[in-house]
Amino acid sequence: MEIEIQLTSSPIAGKILPPAGGAAGAWLEFRGVVRGEENGQPIAALEYEAYPEMAEREIRRLLETLAVKHPCLAARVIHRVGIIPVGETAIFVGVAGKHRGETLALLTRFMDQLKQDVPIWKRRAVPVGARPYAEHQPQQPSNVQRAAAGSATPAALRSLDEAMAEIHSRCQPLPPVRVSLAAAFGRVLRETVYAPEDLPANDRSTRDGYAILADDTSESFQIVDTIHAAGWKPRLLQPGETVRVATGAVLPCDGVRVVMQENVDRHGDQIQITKREAGLNLRKRGEDVKAGQPLVEAGVRLDAGKLALLATAGCAHPLVGPRLRVAHFTTGDEIISPDQTPKPGQIRDSNSILIRGLLQHWPCEIFQTHLPEDFERAKSEIGNRKLEIDRADLILVSGGASVGDKDFTRPLLEWLGFDIVFAQVNVRPGKPLIFGVSGTRVAFGLPGNPLSHFVCFHFAVATALARLNGEAAPKFLRGRLATKLDDAACLRETLWPARLEWNDGSPRLHPLAWASSGDVTSLASANALVRVPVNCVALDAGAELEFLPAAAFGLWPDVPSHRLDATPQPA
Ligand code: AMP
Ligand code: MG
């Protein structure tokens, strides 16, 4: 069957002829015209977007598959993209065949499946009276129109700063939950916790010893009572009287001091002080924290020490960020599991464990699976895992993020309902990075090479995770190169894997060797990414540059600000 497909931003002609191969058969046409109403509201136009190469591929595949059952001579499909005013044609499909029944069946089946399988989607309806062109880039054709016209898609390319700022603004903290202290470890506190009372709540003894009036100069004392740590018996003391107290015991009355038991001689109910101490041996009420004082601020990760503080203050169920649910898909038919021996062309999967390892820094549940390198089969695999995928807050797809023949990550994310915010970042490695959002859910398509993964995770995925989690996002810090860095001039900024070490309290960066984003050895040592400016050929040791600490290094979010000169956060 002869097939001709065209995606165009121009109006579709009123008369379309069959391809040459269909001239001998009957010609059946379908024309989808934009109607003046969408969901009961009057509209002026519809805007269609497409992923042109993928759309063409899918249309062809669909027609060829249907033609096996309904043989036809030729087909022509023209889909208009961009703004299409009411009354104009959005799609034209013509099918030529020898038998009317088969031609009609092919046309009907094709129209049924087109919407479901082909990455062309209705971006928005333009209401009557609204300016028809995109809100973001007035006067400019949309990305799709450029792509459809065969040109590059510059608006989809973000600088590193733009990408980070955009991720930051598009991701919002997920609703918090109250959990037990044991379940709160590693979570981000979402509301500041204040001291409900003074800590300690009473004056307490710091010694096992004898409480006497602070100004009592008597030589010997009568023991009139005993107070253990758990029991408090208030009583006023007279000169010459003492109460035996344990460490931590609440004192019997105000105005007392404690004499260590090592500094007395005891005979029955009598003691004599052998050595007078200067200190009172007391913890005074409120000396640690005063009632109402903030104990742990919102936005802070709860570690063991902070949880101990919350426990002391009686905050048994802190309000924290939820455990994030992450679904991670690997793609690529060449990928095999690490326990297999690769045949020529095969590659062991390193991204699954890399992503799992990097995610350890965040409280999350991780679901991982591999997708076949076929859009249809991938969709059906996802259909089998619907539950895990529908509940995921974050979806990561490894590989297939570019525009190769088999790359389907972008249409896959769109099929899952994500709006693509950008599809490329002007950074090396990691340029084909896709970022999409759907309500509060976030998705990334990560370029498959491990080093690209590492880089994209740290500047992009980590920014999203921090935002969803309700904490400060990663930020660039400043440090000096410990050794010279030789580079080839590059028109993209580079995030260069490096080993960060401390020298007299200052960060020192050792750039690591890497030749391609497929290299993995640098990952075994990298704990930072140095930001190398555009077109930088060589940098001497001592040059001051920005760097991003790696997640495993645990410098987020509590960067010791007294040691580092942090650069401002992107807005
Ligand atoms: P892609 O982004 O799909 O074009 O993949 C780019 C490169 O990354 C290819 O050489 C892939 O074989 C490799 N790659 C993709 N996924 C993985 C993975 N899970 N582990 C290791 N390498 C991968
Ligand atoms: Mg691939």
Coordinates of C-alpha atoms and ligand atoms in Angstrom, one line a residue:
M1 CA 0.0 0.0 0.0
E2 CA 1.3 3.4 -0.9
I3 CA 1.2 5.8 2.1
E4 CA 1.7 9.5 2.2
I5 CA 1.6 11.4 5.4
Q6 CA 2.0 15.1 6.1
L7 CA 1.9 17.2 9.2
T8 CA 1.5 20.8 8.4
S9 CA 0.8 24.1 10.0
S10 CA -0.8 25.4 6.8
P11 CA -4.5 25.1 5.9
I12 CA -5.5 21.8 4.2
A13 CA -6.6 22.3 0.6
G14 CA -10.2 21.8 -0.3
K15 CA -9.4 19.2 -2.9
I16 CA -6.9 16.4 -2.3
L17 CA -5.9 13.8 -4.9
P18 CA -5.1 10.2 -4.1
P19 CA -1.4 9.2 -4.2
A20 CA -0.4 7.8 -7.7
G21 CA -0.8 4.2 -6.5
G22 CA -4.5 4.7 -5.6
A23 CA -5.6 6.2 -8.9
A24 CA -7.1 2.9 -10.1
G25 CA -9.3 2.3 -7.1
A26 CA -12.3 4.0 -5.3
W27 CA -11.3 7.0 -3.3
L28 CA -12.9 7.5 0.1
E29 CA -12.3 10.6 2.1
F30 CA -12.7 11.7 5.7
R31 CA -12.4 15.3 6.7
G32 CA -12.4 16.4 10.4
V33 CA -13.4 20.1 10.6
V34 CA -13.1 22.2 13.8
R35 CA -16.5 22.8 15.2
G36 CA -17.5 26.1 17.0
E37 CA -18.1 24.4 20.4
E38 CA -16.0 22.5 22.9
N39 CA -17.5 21.1 26.1
G40 CA -20.6 23.2 25.6
Q41 CA -18.6 26.5 25.3
P42 CA -18.3 28.5 22.0
I43 CA -14.7 28.5 20.7
A44 CA -12.8 30.3 18.0
A45 CA -10.1 27.7 17.3
L46 CA -8.4 24.6 18.5
E47 CA -4.7 24.2 19.0
Y48 CA -3.2 20.9 18.0
E49 CA 0.3 19.7 19.0
A50 CA 2.3 16.8 17.7
Y51 CA 5.5 15.0 18.0
P52 CA 6.0 15.0 14.2
E53 CA 8.5 12.2 13.6
M54 CA 6.8 9.9 16.1
A55 CA 3.3 10.8 14.8
E56 CA 4.3 10.0 11.2
R57 CA 5.8 6.7 12.3
E58 CA 2.8 5.7 14.3
I59 CA 0.3 6.7 11.5
R60 CA 2.3 4.6 9.0
R61 CA 2.5 1.7 11.4
L62 CA -1.2 1.9 12.1
L63 CA -2.2 1.9 8.4
E64 CA 0.2 -1.0 7.6
T65 CA -1.2 -3.0 10.4
L66 CA -4.8 -2.4 9.4
A67 CA -4.0 -3.1 5.8
V68 CA -3.1 -6.7 6.6
K69 CA -6.8 -7.3 7.3
H70 CA -8.3 -4.7 5.0
P71 CA -6.1 -4.5 1.9
C72 CA -6.1 -1.2 0.1
L73 CA -4.1 0.5 -2.6
A74 CA -3.1 3.8 -1.1
A75 CA -3.7 6.2 1.7
R76 CA -3.0 9.9 2.3
V77 CA -3.1 11.5 5.8
I78 CA -2.7 15.2 6.3
H79 CA -2.9 16.5 9.9
R80 CA -2.8 20.2 10.6
V81 CA -1.1 21.3 13.8
G82 CA -0.9 24.7 15.6
I83 CA -4.0 27.0 15.7
I84 CA -6.8 25.8 13.5
P85 CA -9.8 28.2 13.3
V86 CA -13.4 27.0 13.5
G87 CA -14.6 25.7 10.1
E88 CA -11.2 24.7 8.9
T89 CA -9.9 21.1 8.4
A90 CA -7.8 19.6 11.2
I91 CA -7.4 16.2 9.6
F92 CA -7.8 14.8 6.2
V93 CA -7.7 11.0 5.5
G94 CA -8.2 9.5 2.1
V95 CA -8.0 5.8 1.3
A96 CA -8.0 4.2 -2.2
G97 CA -9.0 0.6 -2.6
K98 CA -10.4 -1.9 -5.0
H99 CA -13.3 -2.9 -2.8
R100 CA -15.5 -0.3 -1.1
G101 CA -16.1 -2.5 2.0
E102 CA -12.4 -2.9 2.7
T103 CA -11.6 0.8 2.1
L104 CA -14.4 1.8 4.4
A105 CA -13.4 -0.7 7.1
L106 CA -9.8 0.5 7.0
L107 CA -10.8 4.2 7.2
T108 CA -13.2 3.5 10.1
R109 CA -10.7 1.4 12.1
F110 CA -7.9 4.0 11.4
M111 CA -10.1 6.9 12.7
D112 CA -10.9 4.9 15.8
Q113 CA -7.3 4.2 16.7
L114 CA -5.8 7.4 15.6
K115 CA -6.7 9.3 18.7
Q116 CA -5.5 6.6 21.0
D117 CA -2.2 5.6 19.4
V118 CA -0.8 8.6 17.6
P119 CA 1.0 11.4 19.5
I120 CA -1.0 14.2 18.2
W121 CA -3.1 15.9 20.8
K122 CA -5.5 18.8 21.3
R123 CA -3.5 21.3 23.3
R124 CA -6.3 23.7 24.1
A125 CA -9.5 25.3 22.8
V126 CA -9.2 29.0 22.1
P127 CA -12.3 30.7 23.5
V128 CA -14.2 33.2 21.4
G129 CA -12.6 36.7 21.8
A130 CA -9.2 35.3 23.1
R131 CA -5.9 35.9 21.3
P132 CA -5.4 32.8 19.4
Y133 CA -1.6 32.5 19.7
A134 CA 0.2 30.8 22.6
E135 CA 0.3 32.6 25.9
H136 CA 4.0 32.0 26.4
Q137 CA 5.4 33.2 23.0
P138 CA 3.1 35.8 21.5
Q139 CA 4.0 36.6 17.9
Q140 CA 5.9 33.3 17.6
P141 CA 4.9 30.1 15.9
S142 CA 4.5 27.2 18.4
N143 CA 7.2 24.6 18.8
V144 CA 5.1 22.2 17.0
Q145 CA 4.6 24.5 14.1
R146 CA 8.4 24.9 13.8
A147 CA 8.9 21.1 14.2
A148 CA 6.2 20.4 11.6
A149 CA 7.9 22.9 9.2
G150 CA 11.1 20.8 9.7
S151 CA 13.0 23.5 11.7
A152 CA 14.6 23.2 15.1
T153 CA 12.6 23.7 18.3
P154 CA 14.5 26.5 20.1
A155 CA 11.8 27.3 22.5
A156 CA 11.9 23.8 23.9
L157 CA 15.6 24.2 24.7
R158 CA 16.2 25.6 28.1
S159 CA 19.4 26.9 29.7
L160 CA 20.5 25.1 32.9
D161 CA 19.2 27.9 35.1
E162 CA 16.0 28.2 33.2
A163 CA 15.4 24.4 33.5
M164 CA 16.0 24.4 37.2
A165 CA 13.9 27.5 37.8
E166 CA 11.1 26.0 35.7
I167 CA 11.1 22.7 37.6
H168 CA 11.2 24.6 40.8
S169 CA 8.1 26.7 39.9
R170 CA 6.1 23.8 38.4
C171 CA 6.5 21.4 41.3
Q172 CA 4.6 22.0 44.5
P173 CA 5.0 20.3 47.9
L174 CA 2.7 17.3 48.2
P175 CA 0.1 17.4 51.0
P176 CA 1.7 16.5 54.4
V177 CA 0.8 13.7 56.7
R178 CA 1.0 13.0 60.4
V179 CA 3.1 10.0 61.3
S180 CA 4.7 8.5 64.3
L181 CA 8.3 9.5 65.3
A182 CA 9.6 6.2 64.1
A183 CA 8.1 6.7 60.7
A184 CA 9.3 10.3 60.5
F185 CA 13.0 9.6 60.1
G186 CA 14.3 11.3 57.0
R187 CA 11.1 13.1 56.3
V188 CA 10.8 16.9 56.0
L189 CA 9.0 18.6 58.8
R190 CA 6.1 20.7 57.4
E191 CA 5.2 22.8 60.4
T192 CA 7.5 24.5 62.9
V193 CA 7.3 22.7 66.2
Y194 CA 7.4 25.0 69.3
A195 CA 8.3 24.1 72.9
P196 CA 5.0 23.5 74.7
E197 CA 6.7 24.1 78.1
D198 CA 10.0 25.0 79.5
L199 CA 12.7 22.3 79.1
P200 CA 13.5 21.0 81.6
A201 CA 10.1 21.6 83.1
N202 CA 11.5 21.8 86.7
D203 CA 14.8 22.4 88.5
R204 CA 16.5 19.0 88.5
S205 CA 19.6 17.6 90.2
T206 CA 22.5 16.8 88.0
R207 CA 24.1 14.6 90.7
D208 CA 23.4 11.8 93.1
G209 CA 23.7 13.7 96.3
Y210 CA 22.0 15.8 99.0
A211 CA 19.8 18.8 98.5
I212 CA 20.3 21.6 101.1
L213 CA 19.2 25.2 101.2
A214 CA 21.6 27.2 98.9
D215 CA 22.8 29.4 101.8
D216 CA 22.8 26.9 104.6
T217 CA 26.3 26.9 106.3
S218 CA 25.5 24.1 108.8
E219 CA 28.2 21.5 109.4
S220 CA 26.0 18.5 109.6
F221 CA 22.5 17.7 108.2
Q222 CA 19.6 15.5 109.1
I223 CA 18.3 13.4 106.1
V224 CA 14.5 14.1 106.1
D225 CA 13.5 12.4 102.9
T226 CA 14.6 10.7 99.7
I227 CA 13.6 11.7 96.1
H228 CA 14.3 9.3 93.2
A229 CA 14.2 10.3 89.6
A230 CA 10.6 9.2 89.1
G231 CA 9.1 10.6 92.2
W232 CA 8.6 14.2 93.3
K233 CA 7.8 15.1 96.9
P234 CA 7.7 18.8 97.5
R235 CA 8.8 19.9 100.9
L236 CA 10.3 23.0 102.4
L237 CA 13.7 22.6 104.0
Q238 CA 14.9 24.1 107.2
P239 CA 18.6 24.9 107.9
G240 CA 20.4 21.7 108.9
E241 CA 17.9 19.5 106.9
T242 CA 18.7 17.7 103.7
V243 CA 16.9 15.5 101.2
R244 CA 18.7 12.6 99.5
V245 CA 18.2 13.1 95.7
A246 CA 19.1 11.0 92.6
T247 CA 20.5 12.3 89.3
G248 CA 17.5 13.8 87.4
A249 CA 15.3 14.1 90.4
V250 CA 13.1 17.2 90.7
L251 CA 14.2 19.2 93.7
P252 CA 12.0 19.4 96.8
C253 CA 11.7 23.2 96.8
D254 CA 13.2 26.4 95.3
G255 CA 16.5 28.0 96.6
V256 CA 18.4 24.8 97.0
R257 CA 21.8 23.3 95.9
V258 CA 22.9 19.7 95.7
V259 CA 26.1 18.4 97.4
M260 CA 27.6 15.5 95.5
Q261 CA 27.5 12.3 97.6
E262 CA 31.2 11.9 97.0
N263 CA 31.7 15.1 99.1
V264 CA 29.9 14.0 102.3
D265 CA 30.4 11.5 105.1
R266 CA 27.1 9.7 105.9
H267 CA 26.3 8.0 109.3
G268 CA 22.8 6.7 109.4
D269 CA 20.4 9.7 108.9
Q270 CA 23.2 12.2 109.3
I271 CA 25.6 13.7 106.7
Q272 CA 28.6 15.9 107.1
I273 CA 29.9 17.9 104.2
T274 CA 33.6 17.2 103.6
K275 CA 34.1 19.5 100.6
R276 CA 32.0 22.5 99.6
E277 CA 31.5 22.9 95.9
A278 CA 31.1 26.2 94.0
G279 CA 28.5 24.9 91.6
L280 CA 24.8 24.2 92.5
N281 CA 24.6 20.9 90.6
L282 CA 21.3 21.8 89.1
R283 CA 19.6 22.0 85.7
K284 CA 17.4 25.0 86.0
R285 CA 13.9 25.0 84.7
G286 CA 13.9 26.3 81.0
E287 CA 17.7 26.4 80.8
D288 CA 17.6 24.3 77.6
V289 CA 14.5 25.7 76.0
K290 CA 11.9 28.3 77.1
A291 CA 8.2 27.6 76.4
G292 CA 7.1 28.9 73.0
Q293 CA 10.6 28.8 71.5
P294 CA 10.8 27.2 68.1
L295 CA 12.4 23.8 68.3
V296 CA 12.6 22.5 64.7
E297 CA 11.6 24.7 61.8
A298 CA 9.4 23.7 58.9
G299 CA 11.3 22.5 55.8
V300 CA 14.0 20.7 57.8
R301 CA 14.8 17.0 57.4
L302 CA 14.2 15.0 60.6
D303 CA 17.4 13.2 61.6
A304 CA 17.9 11.3 64.8
G305 CA 18.8 14.3 66.9
K306 CA 15.8 16.4 65.8
L307 CA 13.5 13.5 66.4
A308 CA 14.9 13.2 69.9
L309 CA 14.1 16.9 70.5
L310 CA 10.6 16.4 69.2
A311 CA 10.1 13.4 71.4
T312 CA 11.3 15.4 74.5
A313 CA 8.8 18.2 73.6
G314 CA 6.0 15.7 73.3
C315 CA 5.5 16.0 69.6
A316 CA 4.8 12.3 69.0
H317 CA 3.1 12.7 65.6
P318 CA 4.9 15.4 63.6
L319 CA 3.4 16.8 60.4
V320 CA 5.8 15.7 57.6
G321 CA 6.0 15.2 53.9
P322 CA 4.5 12.0 52.6
R323 CA 6.7 9.1 51.3
L324 CA 7.1 9.9 47.6
R325 CA 6.0 7.3 45.1
V326 CA 8.4 6.9 42.2
A327 CA 7.9 4.8 39.1
H328 CA 11.1 4.2 37.1
F329 CA 11.1 2.6 33.7
T330 CA 14.1 1.5 31.8
T331 CA 13.8 1.2 28.0
G332 CA 15.9 -0.2 25.2
D333 CA 16.0 -3.8 23.8
E334 CA 19.8 -3.8 24.2
I335 CA 19.5 -3.6 28.0
I336 CA 20.1 -6.8 30.0
S337 CA 20.2 -7.4 33.7
P338 CA 23.6 -7.1 35.5
D339 CA 23.8 -10.8 36.1
Q340 CA 23.7 -11.7 32.4
T341 CA 26.6 -11.9 29.9
P342 CA 26.1 -9.3 27.1
K343 CA 26.1 -10.5 23.5
P344 CA 27.5 -8.0 21.0
G345 CA 25.3 -4.8 21.2
Q346 CA 23.9 -5.6 24.6
I347 CA 24.5 -3.4 27.6
R348 CA 24.1 -4.3 31.3
D349 CA 21.5 -2.1 33.1
S350 CA 23.3 0.3 35.4
N351 CA 20.6 2.9 35.5
S352 CA 18.1 1.0 37.6
I353 CA 20.5 0.6 40.5
L354 CA 21.9 4.1 40.0
I355 CA 18.4 5.6 40.2
R356 CA 17.5 3.4 43.2
G357 CA 20.7 4.4 45.0
L358 CA 20.3 8.1 44.3
L359 CA 16.7 8.0 45.5
Q360 CA 17.8 6.6 48.9
H361 CA 18.4 10.2 49.9
W362 CA 14.6 10.8 49.8
P363 CA 11.8 9.0 51.7
C364 CA 10.2 7.2 48.8
E365 CA 8.7 4.0 47.6
I366 CA 10.3 2.9 44.3
F367 CA 8.6 0.8 41.6
Q368 CA 11.0 -0.2 38.7
T369 CA 10.3 -2.2 35.6
H370 CA 11.7 -2.5 32.0
L371 CA 9.6 -1.5 29.0
P372 CA 9.9 -3.1 25.6
E373 CA 11.2 -0.9 22.8
D374 CA 7.9 -0.8 21.0
F375 CA 5.4 1.9 21.7
E376 CA 2.4 -0.5 21.6
R377 CA 4.0 -3.2 23.8
A378 CA 5.3 -0.5 26.2
K379 CA 1.8 0.8 26.5
S380 CA 0.4 -2.6 27.2
E381 CA 3.1 -3.3 29.8
I382 CA 2.1 0.0 31.5
G383 CA -1.5 -1.1 31.3
N384 CA -0.6 -4.1 33.3
R385 CA 1.1 -1.9 36.0
K386 CA -1.7 0.7 36.1
L387 CA -2.0 0.8 39.8
E388 CA 1.7 1.5 40.5
I389 CA 1.8 4.1 37.7
D390 CA -1.4 5.9 38.5
R391 CA -0.3 6.4 42.1
A392 CA 3.2 7.6 41.3
D393 CA 4.1 11.2 42.2
L394 CA 7.1 11.0 40.0
I395 CA 7.7 9.0 36.8
L396 CA 11.2 8.6 35.5
V397 CA 11.9 7.0 32.1
S398 CA 15.5 6.0 31.3
G399 CA 16.5 6.3 27.7
G400 CA 14.5 7.0 24.5
A401 CA 14.5 10.7 25.4
S402 CA 15.9 11.8 22.1
V403 CA 14.5 11.7 18.5
G404 CA 15.9 8.4 17.2
D405 CA 13.7 6.0 15.4
K406 CA 12.8 4.0 18.5
D407 CA 12.7 6.8 21.0
F408 CA 9.2 7.1 22.4
T409 CA 9.6 8.6 25.8
R410 CA 8.0 11.9 25.0
P411 CA 4.9 10.4 23.4
L412 CA 4.7 7.9 26.1
L413 CA 4.7 10.6 28.8
E414 CA 2.1 12.5 26.8
W415 CA 0.0 9.3 26.5
L416 CA 0.2 9.1 30.3
G417 CA -1.3 12.5 30.4
F418 CA 1.8 14.7 31.0
D419 CA 2.1 18.1 29.5
I420 CA 5.7 18.5 28.2
V421 CA 7.3 21.7 29.6
F422 CA 10.6 21.3 27.9
A423 CA 12.4 18.5 26.0
Q424 CA 16.0 19.7 25.9
V425 CA 18.4 21.5 28.2
N426 CA 21.5 23.2 26.9
V427 CA 23.9 21.2 29.1
R428 CA 26.5 18.6 28.6
P429 CA 26.0 15.7 29.3
G430 CA 22.2 15.3 29.4
K431 CA 20.8 17.5 26.7
P432 CA 17.8 15.4 25.7
L433 CA 16.1 15.8 29.1
I434 CA 12.2 15.8 29.0
F435 CA 10.2 17.4 31.8
G436 CA 6.5 17.0 32.0
V437 CA 3.8 17.8 34.6
S438 CA 0.2 16.5 35.1
G439 CA -1.5 18.3 38.0
T440 CA 0.8 17.6 41.0
R441 CA 2.5 14.7 39.2
V442 CA 5.9 15.1 37.6
A443 CA 7.7 13.1 34.9
F444 CA 11.2 13.1 33.5
G445 CA 12.6 11.4 30.4
L446 CA 16.3 10.9 31.1
P447 CA 18.8 10.4 28.4
G448 CA 20.0 6.7 28.7
N449 CA 23.7 7.1 29.3
P450 CA 24.7 6.6 32.9
L451 CA 26.6 9.9 33.2
S452 CA 23.8 11.8 31.7
H453 CA 21.5 10.1 34.2
F454 CA 23.7 11.2 37.1
V455 CA 23.9 14.8 35.9
C456 CA 20.2 15.1 35.0
F457 CA 19.2 13.5 38.3
H458 CA 21.2 16.1 40.3
F459 CA 20.1 19.3 38.7
A460 CA 16.6 18.3 37.6
V461 CA 15.1 15.3 39.3
A462 CA 16.6 16.3 42.7
T463 CA 15.1 19.8 42.3
A464 CA 11.7 18.2 41.7
L465 CA 12.1 15.8 44.6
A466 CA 13.1 18.6 47.0
R467 CA 10.0 20.6 45.9
L468 CA 7.6 17.7 46.2
N469 CA 9.1 16.9 49.6
G470 CA 8.7 20.5 50.8
E471 CA 12.4 21.3 51.4
A472 CA 15.1 23.6 50.0
A473 CA 16.1 22.6 46.4
P474 CA 19.7 21.9 45.5
K475 CA 21.8 24.9 44.8
F476 CA 25.1 25.7 43.3
L477 CA 27.9 26.5 45.7
R478 CA 31.4 27.9 45.0
G479 CA 34.7 26.1 45.3
R480 CA 38.2 26.1 43.7
L481 CA 39.6 23.6 41.3
A482 CA 42.3 21.5 43.0
T483 CA 43.8 20.6 39.6
K484 CA 43.8 22.0 36.1
L485 CA 40.8 21.2 33.9
D486 CA 41.4 20.7 30.2
D487 CA 38.4 20.7 28.1
A488 CA 37.4 21.1 24.5
A489 CA 35.5 24.2 23.8
C490 CA 31.8 23.4 24.1
L491 CA 28.8 25.5 23.2
R492 CA 26.9 24.1 26.1
E493 CA 27.6 24.5 29.8
T494 CA 29.1 21.4 31.2
L495 CA 28.3 19.7 34.6
W496 CA 31.7 18.0 35.0
P497 CA 31.9 15.0 37.5
A498 CA 34.3 15.8 40.2
R499 CA 35.6 14.7 43.6
L500 CA 34.9 17.3 46.3
E501 CA 37.3 17.4 49.2
W502 CA 37.8 19.8 52.1
N503 CA 41.0 21.7 52.5
D504 CA 41.2 23.8 55.7
G505 CA 37.4 24.2 55.6
S506 CA 37.3 25.2 51.9
P507 CA 35.8 23.0 49.1
R508 CA 38.4 21.7 46.6
L509 CA 37.3 20.1 43.4
H510 CA 39.2 17.4 41.6
P511 CA 37.7 17.1 38.1
L512 CA 37.4 13.4 37.0
A513 CA 38.3 12.0 33.6
W514 CA 35.4 11.2 31.3
A515 CA 35.3 11.0 27.5
S516 CA 31.7 10.3 26.8
S517 CA 28.4 10.2 28.7
G518 CA 28.5 6.4 28.4
D519 CA 31.6 6.3 30.8
V520 CA 30.8 5.0 34.2
T521 CA 34.1 5.0 36.0
S522 CA 33.8 8.6 37.1
L523 CA 30.5 7.8 38.8
A524 CA 32.3 5.6 41.3
S525 CA 34.2 8.7 42.7
A526 CA 32.0 11.6 41.8
N527 CA 30.4 13.5 44.7
A528 CA 30.0 16.8 42.9
L529 CA 29.4 18.4 39.5
V530 CA 31.5 21.3 38.5
R531 CA 29.7 23.9 36.4
V532 CA 32.1 24.6 33.5
P533 CA 31.2 27.7 31.4
V534 CA 30.5 27.7 27.7
N535 CA 33.5 27.6 25.4
C536 CA 35.9 27.1 28.2
V537 CA 39.1 25.4 26.9
A538 CA 41.3 25.2 30.0
L539 CA 41.0 26.3 33.6
D540 CA 44.0 26.5 35.9
A541 CA 44.1 24.9 39.3
G542 CA 42.7 27.4 41.8
A543 CA 40.0 28.7 39.5
E544 CA 36.8 29.4 41.4
L545 CA 33.7 27.8 39.9
E546 CA 30.2 26.8 40.9
F547 CA 29.5 23.2 41.8
L548 CA 26.5 21.1 42.8
P549 CA 27.1 18.6 45.6
A550 CA 25.9 15.1 44.9
A551 CA 23.0 13.6 46.8
A552 CA 25.1 10.8 48.2
F553 CA 27.3 13.4 49.8
G554 CA 24.4 14.5 52.0
L555 CA 25.0 18.2 51.7
W556 CA 21.4 19.0 51.1
P557 CA 19.5 20.7 52.5
D558 CA 21.7 21.6 55.6
V559 CA 24.7 23.0 53.7
P560 CA 27.1 24.4 56.3
S561 CA 26.6 28.0 55.2
H562 CA 29.5 29.3 57.3
R563 CA 31.9 27.2 55.2
L564 CA 30.4 27.8 51.8
D565 CA 29.6 30.8 49.8
A566 CA 26.2 29.7 48.3
T567 CA 25.1 31.3 45.1
P568 CA 21.4 32.5 45.0
Q569 CA 18.7 30.0 44.3
P570 CA 17.1 30.4 40.9
A571 CA 13.9 32.3 41.3
Ligands
AMP1 P1 19.0 6.3 24.7 O1 18.8 7.5 25.5 O2 17.8 5.3 24.8 O3 19.3 6.7 23.3 O4 20.2 5.5 25.2 C1 21.5 6.1 25.2 C2 22.6 5.1 25.6 O5 22.3 4.8 26.9 C3 22.5 3.8 24.8 O6 23.9 3.4 24.6 C4 21.9 2.9 25.7 O7 22.3 1.6 25.5 C5 22.3 3.4 27.1 N1 21.4 3.0 28.1 C6 20.0 3.1 28.1 N2 19.5 2.6 29.2 C7 20.5 2.2 29.9 C8 20.5 1.5 31.2 N3 19.4 1.2 31.9 N4 21.7 1.2 31.7 C9 22.9 1.4 31.0 N5 22.9 2.1 29.8 C10 21.7 2.4 29.3
MG2 MG 17.2 3.6 23.9

